[in-house]
Amino acid sequence: EGDQAYQLAEMARVLKRSVVVAVTLRGAEELRRARRAGGGGPHFVILDVPRLTELVIQATPSEALISYALDVTGRSAFTPYRLRGALRGGSSLFVGRDTELNAILGSLDSEDHAILGSRRIGKTSLLANLYYRLTQPEFGRNILALRINLLDSSTVETFYAEIRRELEGRGLTKQARQLDGPPRADYSDLLDVMRQLRAEFQHPIVLLVDEIDGLYLRDRDENEERFFQFLRNMLAQSQPRLCTFVMTGFRYIYLSRLEHSSVFYNFCRFHSLLGIDRAAVALLVDLLEGFKIEIEQKQEVLGLIERGTYAIPYYVQLVCDQLLEFVDQTKRNVIGPNDVREALARDIQKLLKQELWDSLNVGGTLWGTADSEIKALKTRLALLALILAKYDHKLDPERAHIALAPALRIFTAADTVRYLRDWAADVCPYPWAVTENEVNQLFLSLTMTLALAPSEEDRWAYVFPNDILPDVLGYYQRHDQNFDLLNELNELMDKLKKML
């Protein structure tokens, strides 16, 4: 049912943003009226022969057609922004990741990489653009890059099938056939293929592996990491190097790098994706001007969007897309700071609260814990205690804008235990015997989300990245009469007591 609802929502979104140009010999006005009455999407631009002739004889017919279509359908039907799925390689929407892109491209013969970050932060888009660059003439002549797309349910057989698919697509059918059938127990069939390809291309084969976590967890739990030990020891760290791995993951491989016994210990260079810089935000906002929209007080608009979206590309695009809808609704060709504030208030805070608070996930799979709901409750309690102790100014409209000094933003598990005990003593009997070790486990599993980040100074210390979570909860405390952090703390305590 969930998948069906998603598919229906996706179909509705596609229809809403679809434009059909129809040419008719007669009855154009009647068709236009019928479409206006029906509303919704797809949007039809209906041309009769006289109108089509007018457009064709213009100096730039294609621009004239687009301008006419914009007047008919509105700008939002032609949105350039992508709000679902990864960006295609070479997309103009891919901005702000040059540092990571160049670091990876500059070390493909010597270093493996893991691209990490929260959902919708742009991991797969970065991988797609790496693949795009590696298939361009500057790289493509002597580098073979294979794209391997995995899912949570993926197995070693899936990995082999993806390699076969890519090899067949490149015309390397001889090597692809060598991977037919079930994988050998020692994976020597894959080793033989990579040796052949390494000799042919005289460069390590670049394996771009998307969504590595599911396969890694399966290999760890069912196979004692034997497949990943093979990938690291026999392919990546062989002499000469046979393969270079560039992988994307959410949290498990990031956390596993801390364990000396893990295959990821000293395996990869890690790239943690966060927000982009002001110049990259401006590139996305500038696309609005291509729709003949004037941006008033542009620097203030850019600042509002950068701060309000925490410069996360997905949220920047979402706000810009909403601004296109505002222009259609108001019939104005101008946007300014107040329009941005309204767009930010409409969805961004709601989406962040849903992702970072309402749907908080503490990664029970990593720690082998069965009751993830209890761990989620404990984590919310710990985070609330921190926010109420360190960020109480976020609850006050007059002081909500104040930013803590960097040193004051850092906290440890010991701080959290102390704050939690203080609040528990004031609010209600304490529901569980919290320890620093337990808090560290809870917090480590959040460090690849936007909720929490490890401190640069101390592996066992943390910060709220860009103060996103305190900002979001403080916003709801100030603007939603039905949301109160102290009441939330009480309710969480009560729920936890009943479950323990």
XYZ file of C-alpha atoms in Angstrom:
500
model
C 0.000 0.000 0.000
C 2.827 2.388 0.824
C 4.538 1.728 -2.513
C 1.234 2.183 -4.357
C 0.566 5.497 -2.592
C 4.068 6.678 -3.481
C 3.600 5.688 -7.126
C 0.261 7.512 -7.303
C 1.788 10.623 -5.725
C 4.700 10.456 -8.150
C 2.320 10.089 -11.109
C 0.314 13.099 -9.915
C 3.525 15.119 -9.596
C 4.648 14.163 -13.101
C 1.246 15.032 -14.580
C 1.211 18.361 -12.751
C 4.553 19.254 -14.344
C 3.852 17.843 -17.833
C 3.247 20.152 -20.794
C 1.673 18.935 -24.045
C 1.729 21.130 -27.157
C -1.244 20.276 -29.403
C -1.922 21.699 -32.875
C -5.500 21.632 -34.152
C -7.096 22.760 -37.407
C -10.268 23.980 -35.705
C -11.968 24.253 -32.318
C -8.899 25.541 -30.453
C -10.843 27.911 -28.186
C -13.342 25.235 -27.156
C -10.470 22.917 -26.240
C -8.790 25.662 -24.212
C -11.985 26.314 -22.251
C -12.402 22.594 -21.587
C -8.882 22.349 -20.209
C -9.376 25.409 -17.968
C -12.529 23.842 -16.558
C -10.784 20.551 -15.852
C -7.698 22.074 -14.238
C -4.819 19.988 -12.902
C -2.306 18.423 -15.226
C -1.005 17.701 -17.722
C -0.993 21.241 -19.084
C -2.040 21.678 -22.706
C -0.792 24.435 -24.978
C -3.349 24.339 -27.787
C -2.372 26.034 -31.042
C -4.521 26.641 -34.080
C -2.913 27.235 -37.460
C -2.993 31.078 -37.332
C -1.325 31.120 -33.879
C 1.267 28.563 -34.956
C 2.033 30.651 -38.041
C 2.557 33.748 -35.858
C 5.084 31.893 -33.745
C 6.930 30.312 -36.666
C 7.611 33.638 -38.408
C 9.216 35.150 -35.295
C 12.977 35.749 -35.336
C 13.427 32.985 -32.731
C 10.448 30.616 -33.105
C 11.455 28.276 -30.268
C 11.754 31.139 -27.775
C 8.437 32.553 -28.972
C 6.762 29.167 -28.424
C 8.203 28.820 -24.916
C 7.164 32.371 -24.015
C 3.634 31.685 -25.236
C 3.521 28.372 -23.328
C 4.653 30.113 -20.125
C 1.786 32.579 -20.470
C -0.684 29.724 -20.957
C 0.470 27.200 -18.348
C 2.375 29.276 -15.821
C 6.049 29.050 -14.955
C 5.852 26.211 -12.436
C 4.874 23.737 -15.167
C 8.337 24.338 -16.669
C 10.239 24.137 -13.385
C 13.945 23.376 -13.885
C 14.241 22.018 -10.351
C 14.374 18.308 -9.534
C 12.662 17.407 -6.278
C 12.787 13.604 -6.504
C 15.572 11.242 -7.418
C 19.208 11.865 -8.218
C 20.424 14.430 -10.728
C 21.643 13.242 -14.105
C 25.334 13.492 -14.840
C 26.200 16.916 -16.215
C 23.036 18.546 -14.837
C 23.197 22.318 -14.314
C 21.557 21.677 -10.927
C 24.653 19.868 -9.690
C 26.474 22.651 -7.846
C 28.703 23.143 -4.837
C 30.485 19.768 -4.789
C 33.654 20.638 -6.719
C 35.906 19.976 -3.709
C 34.736 16.379 -3.357
C 34.557 15.814 -7.117
C 38.106 17.024 -7.753
C 39.541 15.165 -4.753
C 38.137 11.883 -6.052
C 39.043 12.466 -9.701
C 42.580 13.381 -8.685
C 43.302 10.122 -6.858
C 41.613 7.364 -8.848
C 44.841 5.400 -9.191
C 45.776 5.515 -5.522
C 42.837 5.956 -3.144
C 39.361 4.563 -2.428
C 36.521 6.859 -1.399
C 33.246 6.729 0.515
C 30.639 9.464 0.002
C 28.530 9.784 3.118
C 25.654 11.892 4.346
C 21.988 12.051 5.180
C 19.101 11.222 2.882
C 18.565 13.705 0.009
C 21.946 15.334 0.596
C 23.210 14.470 -2.924
C 25.326 11.309 -2.569
C 23.905 9.558 -5.634
C 24.000 12.804 -7.621
C 27.712 13.142 -6.870
C 28.266 9.545 -7.974
C 26.294 10.176 -11.187
C 28.430 13.205 -11.985
C 31.608 11.257 -11.309
C 30.398 8.642 -13.785
C 29.543 11.371 -16.291
C 33.000 12.945 -16.002
C 34.735 9.589 -16.311
C 32.912 8.813 -19.557
C 33.930 12.121 -21.164
C 36.880 12.186 -23.613
C 39.301 13.629 -21.036
C 39.002 10.425 -18.977
C 37.075 7.902 -21.046
C 39.872 6.712 -23.330
C 41.907 4.920 -20.669
C 39.623 4.627 -17.643
C 36.850 2.068 -17.368
C 34.205 3.179 -14.852
C 31.417 0.752 -13.923
C 28.261 1.951 -12.171
C 26.862 -0.520 -9.615
C 23.419 0.298 -8.213
C 22.475 -1.586 -5.054
C 19.484 -1.769 -2.708
C 19.046 -2.702 0.950
C 18.202 -6.239 -0.180
C 21.234 -6.631 -2.470
C 23.463 -9.706 -2.321
C 26.808 -10.726 -3.794
C 24.805 -12.127 -6.719
C 23.329 -8.637 -7.222
C 26.840 -7.163 -7.270
C 27.921 -9.677 -9.935
C 24.785 -9.004 -12.002
C 25.476 -5.260 -11.965
C 29.064 -5.837 -13.116
C 27.797 -8.081 -15.957
C 25.231 -5.475 -17.008
C 27.852 -2.734 -17.192
C 30.368 -4.880 -19.058
C 27.772 -5.927 -21.626
C 26.806 -2.287 -22.092
C 30.450 -1.466 -22.881
C 30.774 -4.291 -25.380
C 33.001 -6.344 -23.046
C 30.925 -9.489 -23.553
C 33.824 -11.919 -23.083
C 34.450 -10.726 -19.539
C 30.714 -10.432 -18.838
C 30.183 -14.120 -19.720
C 32.889 -15.127 -17.251
C 30.626 -13.861 -14.470
C 27.604 -15.943 -15.515
C 26.304 -18.352 -12.917
C 26.688 -18.196 -9.136
C 29.846 -16.529 -7.761
C 32.705 -18.829 -6.810
C 33.225 -19.287 -3.084
C 36.565 -17.442 -3.204
C 35.356 -14.869 -5.803
C 38.270 -15.848 -8.069
C 36.014 -15.432 -11.131
C 35.647 -11.714 -10.356
C 39.370 -11.474 -9.627
C 40.226 -12.980 -13.043
C 37.933 -10.525 -14.844
C 39.405 -7.511 -13.060
C 42.950 -8.648 -13.849
C 42.059 -8.885 -17.542
C 40.443 -5.445 -17.560
C 43.334 -3.895 -15.623
C 45.771 -5.219 -18.204
C 43.626 -3.966 -21.090
C 43.051 -0.427 -19.775
C 46.361 0.004 -17.928
C 44.513 1.725 -15.098
C 42.577 0.526 -12.038
C 38.946 -0.197 -12.915
C 36.757 2.388 -11.165
C 33.764 0.808 -9.419
C 31.121 3.394 -8.504
C 28.921 1.596 -5.979
C 25.685 3.258 -4.870
C 23.956 2.370 -1.557
C 26.580 0.042 -0.130
C 25.071 -0.328 3.364
C 22.630 -3.171 2.718
C 25.210 -5.399 1.036
C 27.771 -4.628 3.735
C 25.393 -5.474 6.596
C 24.420 -8.753 4.927
C 28.080 -9.649 4.359
C 28.952 -8.718 7.947
C 26.095 -10.658 9.537
C 26.015 -13.726 7.266
C 29.495 -14.007 5.768
C 31.941 -12.557 8.335
C 32.790 -9.723 5.887
C 34.506 -12.174 3.517
C 33.242 -10.487 0.343
C 34.273 -7.016 1.490
C 37.633 -8.365 2.684
C 38.084 -9.686 -0.861
C 37.132 -6.309 -2.388
C 39.613 -4.493 -0.182
C 42.530 -6.925 -0.056
C 42.435 -8.522 -3.510
C 41.082 -5.689 -5.691
C 41.776 -2.341 -4.025
C 45.021 -3.026 -2.160
C 46.627 -5.475 -4.571
C 49.902 -4.708 -6.329
C 49.283 -3.305 -8.840
C 45.922 -1.924 -7.757
C 43.190 -3.647 -9.772
C 40.204 -1.509 -8.756
C 39.383 1.793 -7.141
C 36.135 1.955 -5.179
C 33.930 5.022 -4.848
C 30.958 4.133 -2.657
C 27.960 5.920 -1.220
C 26.507 5.054 2.153
C 24.241 6.374 4.840
C 25.637 5.561 8.247
C 26.782 1.991 8.754
C 30.048 2.079 6.847
C 30.850 5.442 8.422
C 30.410 4.039 11.917
C 32.173 0.797 11.073
C 35.334 2.697 10.204
C 35.842 3.262 13.948
C 36.162 -0.466 14.638
C 39.656 -1.937 14.250
C 38.136 -5.277 13.287
C 36.010 -3.780 10.487
C 36.925 -4.037 6.822
C 36.366 -0.279 6.536
C 39.053 0.553 9.079
C 41.686 2.440 7.038
C 40.013 1.388 3.770
C 38.573 4.611 2.322
C 38.868 8.338 2.395
C 35.552 9.620 3.722
C 33.680 12.603 2.270
C 30.780 13.773 4.464
C 28.329 15.931 2.512
C 26.653 18.894 4.194
C 25.496 22.244 2.800
C 26.944 24.121 -0.176
C 28.403 27.632 -0.237
C 26.637 30.930 -1.014
C 27.928 31.040 -4.603
C 26.447 27.588 -5.310
C 23.123 28.588 -3.724
C 23.119 31.638 -6.014
C 23.516 29.428 -9.101
C 20.280 27.613 -8.231
C 18.416 30.819 -7.404
C 19.620 32.491 -10.613
C 17.623 29.969 -12.649
C 14.495 31.880 -11.585
C 15.647 34.885 -13.603
C 15.482 32.772 -16.753
C 11.689 32.864 -16.305
C 11.686 36.677 -16.600
C 11.318 37.027 -12.829
C 12.855 40.026 -11.081
C 14.444 39.274 -7.709
C 14.212 42.292 -5.405
C 16.859 42.753 -2.701
C 18.694 39.791 -4.138
C 21.441 39.556 -1.513
C 18.869 39.452 1.275
C 16.916 36.826 -0.667
C 20.068 34.715 -1.063
C 20.866 35.050 2.633
C 17.355 34.009 3.654
C 17.415 30.977 1.367
C 20.915 29.968 2.474
C 20.065 30.189 6.181
C 16.534 28.835 5.896
C 17.552 25.748 3.919
C 20.929 25.328 5.651
C 22.310 25.463 2.091
C 21.230 21.874 1.419
C 20.704 21.667 -2.373
C 17.424 19.722 -2.186
C 15.825 22.292 0.116
C 17.194 25.217 -1.921
C 15.520 23.722 -5.003
C 12.287 23.145 -3.082
C 12.086 26.806 -2.036
C 12.887 28.023 -5.557
C 10.220 25.718 -6.976
C 7.684 27.169 -4.532
C 8.668 30.688 -5.600
C 7.748 29.770 -9.179
C 4.316 28.706 -7.916
C 3.952 31.999 -6.010
C 4.602 33.928 -9.222
C 1.895 31.924 -10.996
C -0.577 32.444 -8.155
C 0.020 36.182 -7.713
C 0.426 36.952 -11.437
C 3.475 39.027 -10.514
C 6.886 38.823 -12.118
C 8.669 39.924 -8.944
C 9.761 38.050 -5.825
C 11.355 39.464 -2.705
C 12.335 38.608 0.884
C 8.751 38.237 2.136
C 7.985 35.686 -0.584
C 11.037 33.697 0.507
C 9.977 33.824 4.158
C 6.552 32.489 3.212
C 8.078 29.690 1.126
C 10.415 28.717 3.960
C 7.563 28.657 6.478
C 5.360 26.554 4.219
C 7.371 23.325 3.946
C 11.030 23.457 4.964
C 10.579 23.441 8.741
C 7.851 20.811 8.452
C 10.026 18.511 6.330
C 13.029 18.884 8.612
C 10.962 18.212 11.733
C 9.466 15.131 10.119
C 12.857 13.771 9.073
C 14.953 14.683 12.112
C 12.399 14.347 14.895
C 9.134 12.607 14.031
C 10.835 9.847 12.009
C 14.030 9.689 14.049
C 15.938 6.455 13.422
C 18.790 5.291 15.636
C 20.052 2.416 13.546
C 19.104 -0.653 15.568
C 20.601 -2.843 12.829
C 24.060 -1.542 13.649
C 23.967 -2.318 17.339
C 21.996 -5.555 17.098
C 19.104 -4.199 19.187
C 15.634 -5.524 18.633
C 13.549 -2.711 20.094
C 14.278 0.318 17.950
C 11.211 2.145 19.290
C 12.625 2.194 22.821
C 15.970 3.421 21.529
C 14.236 6.145 19.520
C 12.397 7.306 22.665
C 15.623 7.369 24.667
C 17.368 9.306 21.920
C 14.601 11.916 21.745
C 14.771 12.352 25.517
C 18.536 12.834 25.399
C 18.310 15.349 22.539
C 15.512 17.281 24.249
C 17.493 17.517 27.475
C 20.446 18.904 25.507
C 18.369 21.450 23.635
C 16.535 22.659 26.745
C 19.840 23.010 28.607
C 22.046 24.547 25.897
C 19.590 26.145 23.483
C 16.837 27.530 25.694
C 17.243 30.876 23.882
C 15.754 29.246 20.748
C 12.402 29.197 22.557
C 12.402 32.988 22.909
C 11.380 34.988 19.788
C 13.657 37.855 20.853
C 16.761 35.664 21.190
C 16.135 32.853 18.698
C 18.625 34.314 16.199
C 21.566 34.131 18.634
C 24.302 31.678 17.638
C 26.361 29.962 20.310
C 30.132 30.335 20.197
C 31.760 27.275 18.564
C 33.234 26.044 21.852
C 29.822 26.168 23.545
C 28.160 24.108 20.824
C 30.194 20.974 21.626
C 28.776 18.396 24.039
C 29.611 14.874 25.176
C 27.697 11.855 26.409
C 28.653 12.848 29.970
C 27.068 16.284 29.463
C 23.952 14.624 28.101
C 23.632 12.260 31.067
C 23.953 15.211 33.450
C 21.363 17.315 31.599
C 19.011 14.368 31.328
C 19.204 13.620 35.045
C 18.629 17.287 35.891
C 15.531 17.481 33.725
C 14.246 14.131 34.944
C 14.557 15.231 38.553
C 12.578 18.397 37.820
C 9.913 16.867 35.611
C 9.178 13.314 36.689
C 10.808 10.169 38.123
C 13.674 9.024 35.945
C 12.605 6.154 33.672
C 15.890 4.340 32.995
C 19.447 4.060 34.311
C 21.220 5.946 31.551
C 24.958 5.489 30.979
C 27.518 7.379 28.931
C 28.217 4.290 26.825
C 24.548 3.942 25.894
C 24.277 7.619 24.968
C 27.384 7.324 22.795
C 25.845 4.380 20.953
C 22.602 6.282 20.418
C 24.383 9.407 19.219
C 26.896 7.663 16.973
C 24.046 6.190 14.971
C 22.740 9.718 14.312
C 25.998 11.217 13.118
C 25.284 10.542 9.457
C 21.964 12.373 9.596
C 21.426 16.122 9.739
C 20.504 15.768 13.421
C 23.974 15.290 14.866
C 27.606 15.497 13.796
C 30.858 14.401 15.439
C 33.001 17.228 16.761
C 36.184 17.810 14.794
C 38.146 18.081 18.045
C 37.002 14.883 19.745
C 35.698 11.602 18.356
C 33.422 11.215 21.398
C 32.000 14.737 21.306
C 29.155 16.052 19.164
C 27.499 19.161 17.741
C 24.183 19.946 16.102
C 25.295 20.670 12.498
C 24.406 24.274 11.707
C 22.107 24.103 14.775
C 19.450 22.608 12.503
C 17.597 20.517 15.088
C 17.520 23.222 17.825
C 16.387 25.732 15.190
C 13.574 23.496 13.936
C 12.239 22.540 17.369
C 12.579 26.133 18.550
C 10.619 27.298 15.508
C 7.740 24.959 16.370
C 7.877 25.993 20.024
C 7.462 29.639 18.956
C 4.890 29.168 16.185
C 2.795 26.077 16.966
C 0.480 26.366 19.960
C 0.132 22.572 20.065
C 3.873 21.943 20.373
C 5.731 22.494 23.642
C 9.136 21.008 24.390
C 8.463 20.525 28.094
C 5.209 18.737 27.332
C 7.091 16.688 24.747
C 9.649 15.740 27.405
C 6.883 14.699 29.822
C 5.106 12.614 27.202
C 8.308 10.867 26.143
C 9.116 10.052 29.776
C 5.634 8.579 30.270
C 5.845 6.498 27.090
C 9.242 5.131 28.025
C 8.145 4.178 31.555
C 5.243 2.188 30.137
C 7.491 0.336 27.696
C 10.269 -0.583 30.125
